[in-house]
Amino acid sequence: MKTSKWALLLYTVIILFGVLAAVPNVLTTEQQATFGRFLPAKPVTLGLDLKGGSHLVLEVDSAALRKARMDVLLNDARGILRTAGERASAARLSGTTLTITLADEAALDKVLPEVRKLAAPTTSLGFGTGSSDIDVETSGTVITVALTEAGINERMSAAVEQSLEIIRRRVDQVGVAEPLIQRVGGDRILVQLPGLQDPTRLRQLLGSTAQMSFHMVDQTVDPNSVAPRGVMILPGANDPGKYAVEERVAISGDRLADAKAGFDQRTNEPIVSFSFDSTGARQFAEITQANVGKPFAIVLDGKVLTAPVIREPIIGGQGQISGNFNPQEATVLSALLRSGALPAPLTIIEERTVGPNLGSDSIRMGLYTGFAGLLAVVIMMQVLYGSWGLIANLGLVLHTILTIGLLGLLGSTLTLPGIAGIILGIGMAVDANILINARIREETAAGAGAMKALDVGFNKAYATIVDGNMTTMVGMILLFMFGSGPVRGFAITMIIGLAISMFTSITFVRLLMREVVIRSKMKKIDIHSMFGAVPSIPTFSFMRGRYIAIAMSAFISTSSVILFFTPGLNYGIDFVGGIQVEATSKTPIDLAVVREKMESLNLGEVALQEFGQGTSVLVRVQRQPGGEEAQSAALQQVRDGVAAVIADANFERTEVVGPTVSTELARSGFLAVALGMLAILIYIWWRFEWHFAVGAIATLILDITKMIGFFSLMQIDFNLTAIAAVLTLIGYSVNDKVVVYDRMRENMRKYKSMPFSDLIDLSINQVVMRCIFTSVAVAVSLLPMAIWGGDTVKPFAWPMLFGVVVATTSSIYIGGPILLFLSRWWKDRDATRAPGSATTPATEA
């Protein structure tokens, strides 16, 4: 099949554009300043774990939190007084104490029980009920209400937890990928953002409470005079004017359903469009109907964003905020409104630049081992396919370049899970080249000439490559849509890698091979290894040993489930938090020496992060089993260990840190994985048959349980790096199963009368060498990382090596027997139903 000139031109443009997009990643800072404006993309932003970035510590305003609670109590108390027929002004705030002065004992008897009902119980760690969050006392006819220490602590804890999720949503919505957000101590939050972010924008994003409300403007009050009761004078957010607005909230910001940044079609000015939920839309319609011609103030954090005049009733529950915005401010404001209001203001008390949290020493070793792994793959392809392996390697190099270029074009942030996605993408590209060469070999062995073997081999491989990659891609799309943080980062690199893999394998490699055949005037394509023809392995009956294989798989998976509960996963800092110590020195600190000392303490996962010019180091150690005594002992060990290798170490601070993986983040991750597997099930069902889909998912679940069991047995730190390994296994395992199933589907069309067990054996024997070659290629890329990469990448490399072995053996020994069982069960079910349905009418007759 000849490729048209237009297609060649398109391929050339895509390749040149992709290469140009990747060029900024190899330029120096000076070269980027000179040539950057002529290139289509910026360098790929490296994440916190690889490059570092901005470090901010925020503190929850406890005074504002107390005031908010006291304001609620004041309003509730005045409501009680009105219901009891007393003056609402009898309730007054004095600092952090609410005082209610009543006229007589009769009024006290009516009001006091209702005031006591305002108390909310605090959570008790033991059995029984907790204490109250307020203390209610009486003196004569005066009631005093004050917050208790337990109530303040619980409200502070809840505010910090809520703030963590809101900050995470805000940061994600303005495009800052994969931040580190962690609780520090009782009232502080640590936020680390990758790259050099705009400090002003960050302060606006993180420091704003985003408490939005809608109020009517009182036109009878002069905004430059003293405000009467029920009216407040507020400044404009984008103008120097003042506004007299009613204290009564017409519509609460809680009723907002969505907010989006955009442009006014008439003036082309940046605006923020918003919409209410059903209740808010009804309230908005009622207010605009009753107040046509009157100004309506939109208030955010005590400032009036805009106060438009209501021209006509607004029934649809939608509106817009306009003002002196620039596009960036509109984007931040819409993100603030979508993510919701913070329960209390946050104050930025510390701001500085930090190094990578994997440690520069680990990253350096990771790069060396990564290049060594890639080189091992290149050598392997050269050995397996001789001169044809050179074309496959050119395709792999182009695949890597285009992946990096597209990541830069999209402005993605690359972290360790993202690199895991790139590694798997390269594995998929290797697999595609192995499939192509295997198919061409088959066609040549069947007597086809050079051009026919090339075209038929590519066409047959094409269907398998598309099915394998698309099966993985639909799962990755679901991971991207519903996941967050590292799950989403892994998904985007996988989606890009899969798409580029299909392009490089089906177009670039095919064009090069075709050009070689034409220019060399080949009559026959002989794809041999560097050592000559590849010997064919003897056929083997895999189905004959299916009961032993299934029994062994079931035993290992069952044992893995038991290991998951006892001893369980060794959760790292990302999941359980721990302690952190900051040490400074007058001279640069050698992270490799500090890491070696910390790892010798056997305290579990250790993370090192350098500050400034390398004279400060932040040591994080995972939470130890046991109570506070165990944490204190571990802390002392860390301090002693640091002092032993840094003679002039000065310990700046010691803090307890919470997990970086919040409950919400974990929930969204599990949901994304579940939906991804469901999407894979549906796709395989659609492309193959239902029993192929069920068999693939059943085998995949067995593979995942075995990897979880491996983590539990070896007690490898289970952190975000480990999550990347599990996700990588899912992608690799699914692709492996689909390749085997695709050959079975092809043989089912070719050998319609062959017994299904024999057909499965035939199909597996035909693809077993491909499975082995692909697995070896992925394994050799991971082996240098596993041996020399150090403890920071160990949670990824060793489990992935184990996972490759598991996925390959399950594709050969487990997927087929499960498929055979499901097929026979379905046939037996149909055979059982058929006689019954035929004889039932006769019996009734």
mmCIF file with all atom_site columns, C-alpha atoms in Angstrom, residues 181-293:
data_model
loop_
_atom_site.group_PDB
_atom_site.id
_atom_site.type_symbol
_atom_site.label_atom_id
_atom_site.label_alt_id
_atom_site.label_comp_id
_atom_site.label_asym_id
_atom_site.label_entity_id
_atom_site.label_seq_id
_atom_site.pdbx_PDB_ins_code
_atom_site.Cartn_x
_atom_site.Cartn_y
_atom_site.Cartn_z
_atom_site.occupancy
_atom_site.B_iso_or_equiv
_atom_site.pdbx_formal_charge
_atom_site.auth_seq_id
_atom_site.auth_comp_id
_atom_site.auth_asym_id
_atom_site.auth_atom_id
_atom_site.pdbx_PDB_model_num
ATOM 1   C CA . ILE A 1 181 ? -0.650  19.898 50.860 1.00 0.00 ? 181 ILE A CA 1
ATOM 2   C CA . GLN A 1 182 ? -0.092  18.668 54.389 1.00 0.00 ? 182 GLN A CA 1
ATOM 3   C CA . ARG A 1 183 ? -1.266  19.454 57.905 1.00 0.00 ? 183 ARG A CA 1
ATOM 4   C CA . VAL A 1 184 ? 1.496   20.661 60.214 1.00 0.00 ? 184 VAL A CA 1
ATOM 5   C CA . GLY A 1 185 ? 0.812   20.737 63.952 1.00 0.00 ? 185 GLY A CA 1
ATOM 6   C CA . GLY A 1 186 ? -2.607  21.762 65.210 1.00 0.00 ? 186 GLY A CA 1
ATOM 7   C CA . ASP A 1 187 ? -3.417  24.905 63.230 1.00 0.00 ? 187 ASP A CA 1
ATOM 8   C CA . ARG A 1 188 ? -1.054  25.099 60.263 1.00 0.00 ? 188 ARG A CA 1
ATOM 9   C CA . ILE A 1 189 ? -1.037  23.863 56.662 1.00 0.00 ? 189 ILE A CA 1
ATOM 10  C CA . LEU A 1 190 ? 2.045   23.310 54.530 1.00 0.00 ? 190 LEU A CA 1
ATOM 11  C CA . VAL A 1 191 ? 1.610   23.996 50.809 1.00 0.00 ? 191 VAL A CA 1
ATOM 12  C CA . GLN A 1 192 ? 4.378   23.266 48.322 1.00 0.00 ? 192 GLN A CA 1
ATOM 13  C CA . LEU A 1 193 ? 3.788   24.103 44.664 1.00 0.00 ? 193 LEU A CA 1
ATOM 14  C CA . PRO A 1 194 ? 6.035   22.942 41.798 1.00 0.00 ? 194 PRO A CA 1
ATOM 15  C CA . GLY A 1 195 ? 8.114   25.445 39.863 1.00 0.00 ? 195 GLY A CA 1
ATOM 16  C CA . LEU A 1 196 ? 8.413   29.171 40.418 1.00 0.00 ? 196 LEU A CA 1
ATOM 17  C CA . GLN A 1 197 ? 4.877   30.437 40.977 1.00 0.00 ? 197 GLN A CA 1
ATOM 18  C CA . ASP A 1 198 ? 3.778   34.065 41.137 1.00 0.00 ? 198 ASP A CA 1
ATOM 19  C CA . PRO A 1 199 ? 3.755   34.918 44.894 1.00 0.00 ? 199 PRO A CA 1
ATOM 20  C CA . THR A 1 200 ? 1.024   37.559 44.477 1.00 0.00 ? 200 THR A CA 1
ATOM 21  C CA . ARG A 1 201 ? -1.241  35.099 42.707 1.00 0.00 ? 201 ARG A CA 1
ATOM 22  C CA . LEU A 1 202 ? -0.564  32.436 45.332 1.00 0.00 ? 202 LEU A CA 1
ATOM 23  C CA . ARG A 1 203 ? -1.369  34.792 48.190 1.00 0.00 ? 203 ARG A CA 1
ATOM 24  C CA . GLN A 1 204 ? -4.625  35.755 46.495 1.00 0.00 ? 204 GLN A CA 1
ATOM 25  C CA . LEU A 1 205 ? -5.491  32.123 45.844 1.00 0.00 ? 205 LEU A CA 1
ATOM 26  C CA . LEU A 1 206 ? -4.615  30.752 49.278 1.00 0.00 ? 206 LEU A CA 1
ATOM 27  C CA . GLY A 1 207 ? -5.181  33.729 51.562 1.00 0.00 ? 207 GLY A CA 1
ATOM 28  C CA . SER A 1 208 ? -8.730  34.584 50.465 1.00 0.00 ? 208 SER A CA 1
ATOM 29  C CA . THR A 1 209 ? -11.553 33.002 52.438 1.00 0.00 ? 209 THR A CA 1
ATOM 30  C CA . ALA A 1 210 ? -13.868 33.397 49.406 1.00 0.00 ? 210 ALA A CA 1
ATOM 31  C CA . GLN A 1 211 ? -16.888 34.037 51.613 1.00 0.00 ? 211 GLN A CA 1
ATOM 32  C CA . MET A 1 212 ? -19.336 35.327 49.044 1.00 0.00 ? 212 MET A CA 1
ATOM 33  C CA . SER A 1 213 ? -22.807 36.693 49.649 1.00 0.00 ? 213 SER A CA 1
ATOM 34  C CA . PHE A 1 214 ? -25.426 38.822 47.902 1.00 0.00 ? 214 PHE A CA 1
ATOM 35  C CA . HIS A 1 215 ? -26.964 41.899 49.559 1.00 0.00 ? 215 HIS A CA 1
ATOM 36  C CA . MET A 1 216 ? -29.341 44.679 48.606 1.00 0.00 ? 216 MET A CA 1
ATOM 37  C CA . VAL A 1 217 ? -27.821 48.176 48.525 1.00 0.00 ? 217 VAL A CA 1
ATOM 38  C CA . ASP A 1 218 ? -29.548 50.713 50.816 1.00 0.00 ? 218 ASP A CA 1
ATOM 39  C CA . GLN A 1 219 ? -29.802 53.841 48.637 1.00 0.00 ? 219 GLN A CA 1
ATOM 40  C CA . THR A 1 220 ? -31.193 55.913 51.529 1.00 0.00 ? 220 THR A CA 1
ATOM 41  C CA . VAL A 1 221 ? -27.875 55.778 53.433 1.00 0.00 ? 221 VAL A CA 1
ATOM 42  C CA . ASP A 1 222 ? -24.873 57.971 52.602 1.00 0.00 ? 222 ASP A CA 1
ATOM 43  C CA . PRO A 1 223 ? -21.902 55.561 52.321 1.00 0.00 ? 223 PRO A CA 1
ATOM 44  C CA . ASN A 1 224 ? -19.592 58.286 53.666 1.00 0.00 ? 224 ASN A CA 1
ATOM 45  C CA . SER A 1 225 ? -21.578 58.686 56.904 1.00 0.00 ? 225 SER A CA 1
ATOM 46  C CA . VAL A 1 226 ? -22.055 56.449 59.966 1.00 0.00 ? 226 VAL A CA 1
ATOM 47  C CA . ALA A 1 227 ? -24.092 53.380 59.100 1.00 0.00 ? 227 ALA A CA 1
ATOM 48  C CA . PRO A 1 228 ? -27.363 52.850 60.982 1.00 0.00 ? 228 PRO A CA 1
ATOM 49  C CA . ARG A 1 229 ? -28.263 49.489 62.520 1.00 0.00 ? 229 ARG A CA 1
ATOM 50  C CA . GLY A 1 230 ? -28.808 46.812 59.874 1.00 0.00 ? 230 GLY A CA 1
ATOM 51  C CA . VAL A 1 231 ? -26.546 48.501 57.320 1.00 0.00 ? 231 VAL A CA 1
ATOM 52  C CA . MET A 1 232 ? -22.804 48.170 56.795 1.00 0.00 ? 232 MET A CA 1
ATOM 53  C CA . ILE A 1 233 ? -20.420 50.356 54.814 1.00 0.00 ? 233 ILE A CA 1
ATOM 54  C CA . LEU A 1 234 ? -18.126 48.252 52.622 1.00 0.00 ? 234 LEU A CA 1
ATOM 55  C CA . PRO A 1 235 ? -15.295 49.298 50.294 1.00 0.00 ? 235 PRO A CA 1
ATOM 56  C CA . GLY A 1 236 ? -15.197 48.379 46.631 1.00 0.00 ? 236 GLY A CA 1
ATOM 57  C CA . ALA A 1 237 ? -12.880 45.549 45.614 1.00 0.00 ? 237 ALA A CA 1
ATOM 58  C CA . ASN A 1 238 ? -11.962 47.077 42.241 1.00 0.00 ? 238 ASN A CA 1
ATOM 59  C CA . ASP A 1 239 ? -12.778 50.757 42.769 1.00 0.00 ? 239 ASP A CA 1
ATOM 60  C CA . PRO A 1 240 ? -12.121 53.385 45.481 1.00 0.00 ? 240 PRO A CA 1
ATOM 61  C CA . GLY A 1 241 ? -15.826 53.901 46.228 1.00 0.00 ? 241 GLY A CA 1
ATOM 62  C CA . LYS A 1 242 ? -17.883 52.818 49.247 1.00 0.00 ? 242 LYS A CA 1
ATOM 63  C CA . TYR A 1 243 ? -21.235 51.064 49.384 1.00 0.00 ? 243 TYR A CA 1
ATOM 64  C CA . ALA A 1 244 ? -24.010 51.005 51.980 1.00 0.00 ? 244 ALA A CA 1
ATOM 65  C CA . VAL A 1 245 ? -25.349 47.464 51.927 1.00 0.00 ? 245 VAL A CA 1
ATOM 66  C CA . GLU A 1 246 ? -27.885 45.709 54.108 1.00 0.00 ? 246 GLU A CA 1
ATOM 67  C CA . GLU A 1 247 ? -26.427 43.368 56.726 1.00 0.00 ? 247 GLU A CA 1
ATOM 68  C CA . ARG A 1 248 ? -29.109 40.830 55.955 1.00 0.00 ? 248 ARG A CA 1
ATOM 69  C CA . VAL A 1 249 ? -27.827 38.287 53.443 1.00 0.00 ? 249 VAL A CA 1
ATOM 70  C CA . ALA A 1 250 ? -30.209 38.079 50.486 1.00 0.00 ? 250 ALA A CA 1
ATOM 71  C CA . ILE A 1 251 ? -28.566 34.948 49.052 1.00 0.00 ? 251 ILE A CA 1
ATOM 72  C CA . SER A 1 252 ? -25.715 33.010 50.587 1.00 0.00 ? 252 SER A CA 1
ATOM 73  C CA . GLY A 1 253 ? -22.671 32.072 48.526 1.00 0.00 ? 253 GLY A CA 1
ATOM 74  C CA . ASP A 1 254 ? -23.346 28.471 49.517 1.00 0.00 ? 254 ASP A CA 1
ATOM 75  C CA . ARG A 1 255 ? -26.093 28.502 46.886 1.00 0.00 ? 255 ARG A CA 1
ATOM 76  C CA . LEU A 1 256 ? -23.596 28.894 44.032 1.00 0.00 ? 256 LEU A CA 1
ATOM 77  C CA . ALA A 1 257 ? -23.544 25.831 41.794 1.00 0.00 ? 257 ALA A CA 1
ATOM 78  C CA . ASP A 1 258 ? -20.793 26.864 39.363 1.00 0.00 ? 258 ASP A CA 1
ATOM 79  C CA . ALA A 1 259 ? -18.570 29.756 38.298 1.00 0.00 ? 259 ALA A CA 1
ATOM 80  C CA . LYS A 1 260 ? -16.595 30.167 35.070 1.00 0.00 ? 260 LYS A CA 1
ATOM 81  C CA . ALA A 1 261 ? -14.228 32.812 33.731 1.00 0.00 ? 261 ALA A CA 1
ATOM 82  C CA . GLY A 1 262 ? -15.023 34.198 30.298 1.00 0.00 ? 262 GLY A CA 1
ATOM 83  C CA . PHE A 1 263 ? -15.369 37.350 28.207 1.00 0.00 ? 263 PHE A CA 1
ATOM 84  C CA . ASP A 1 264 ? -18.296 39.704 27.707 1.00 0.00 ? 264 ASP A CA 1
ATOM 85  C CA . GLN A 1 265 ? -19.362 39.323 24.051 1.00 0.00 ? 265 GLN A CA 1
ATOM 86  C CA . ARG A 1 266 ? -20.265 43.006 23.807 1.00 0.00 ? 266 ARG A CA 1
ATOM 87  C CA . THR A 1 267 ? -17.285 44.672 25.494 1.00 0.00 ? 267 THR A CA 1
ATOM 88  C CA . ASN A 1 268 ? -14.769 41.770 25.298 1.00 0.00 ? 268 ASN A CA 1
ATOM 89  C CA . GLU A 1 269 ? -13.944 42.400 28.968 1.00 0.00 ? 269 GLU A CA 1
ATOM 90  C CA . PRO A 1 270 ? -13.105 39.511 31.313 1.00 0.00 ? 270 PRO A CA 1
ATOM 91  C CA . ILE A 1 271 ? -16.086 38.425 33.419 1.00 0.00 ? 271 ILE A CA 1
ATOM 92  C CA . VAL A 1 272 ? -17.034 35.639 35.799 1.00 0.00 ? 272 VAL A CA 1
ATOM 93  C CA . SER A 1 273 ? -20.332 33.893 35.038 1.00 0.00 ? 273 SER A CA 1
ATOM 94  C CA . PHE A 1 274 ? -22.075 32.120 37.895 1.00 0.00 ? 274 PHE A CA 1
ATOM 95  C CA . SER A 1 275 ? -25.142 29.970 38.395 1.00 0.00 ? 275 SER A CA 1
ATOM 96  C CA . PHE A 1 276 ? -27.158 29.027 41.487 1.00 0.00 ? 276 PHE A CA 1
ATOM 97  C CA . ASP A 1 277 ? -28.572 25.719 42.613 1.00 0.00 ? 277 ASP A CA 1
ATOM 98  C CA . SER A 1 278 ? -32.357 25.230 42.484 1.00 0.00 ? 278 SER A CA 1
ATOM 99  C CA . THR A 1 279 ? -33.000 26.932 45.845 1.00 0.00 ? 279 THR A CA 1
ATOM 100 C CA . GLY A 1 280 ? -30.656 29.820 45.034 1.00 0.00 ? 280 GLY A CA 1
ATOM 101 C CA . ALA A 1 281 ? -32.189 30.252 41.577 1.00 0.00 ? 281 ALA A CA 1
ATOM 102 C CA . ARG A 1 282 ? -35.662 30.541 43.133 1.00 0.00 ? 282 ARG A CA 1
ATOM 103 C CA . GLN A 1 283 ? -34.411 33.076 45.689 1.00 0.00 ? 283 GLN A CA 1
ATOM 104 C CA . PHE A 1 284 ? -32.583 35.039 42.984 1.00 0.00 ? 284 PHE A CA 1
ATOM 105 C CA . ALA A 1 285 ? -35.716 35.161 40.847 1.00 0.00 ? 285 ALA A CA 1
ATOM 106 C CA . GLU A 1 286 ? -37.837 36.392 43.792 1.00 0.00 ? 286 GLU A CA 1
ATOM 107 C CA . ILE A 1 287 ? -35.317 39.104 44.727 1.00 0.00 ? 287 ILE A CA 1
ATOM 108 C CA . THR A 1 288 ? -34.877 40.411 41.178 1.00 0.00 ? 288 THR A CA 1
ATOM 109 C CA . GLN A 1 289 ? -38.639 40.441 40.615 1.00 0.00 ? 289 GLN A CA 1
ATOM 110 C CA . ALA A 1 290 ? -39.239 42.492 43.781 1.00 0.00 ? 290 ALA A CA 1
ATOM 111 C CA . ASN A 1 291 ? -36.331 44.935 43.320 1.00 0.00 ? 291 ASN A CA 1
ATOM 112 C CA . VAL A 1 292 ? -36.279 45.996 39.667 1.00 0.00 ? 292 VAL A CA 1
ATOM 113 C CA . GLY A 1 293 ? -34.392 49.290 39.345 1.00 0.00 ? 293 GLY A CA 1
#
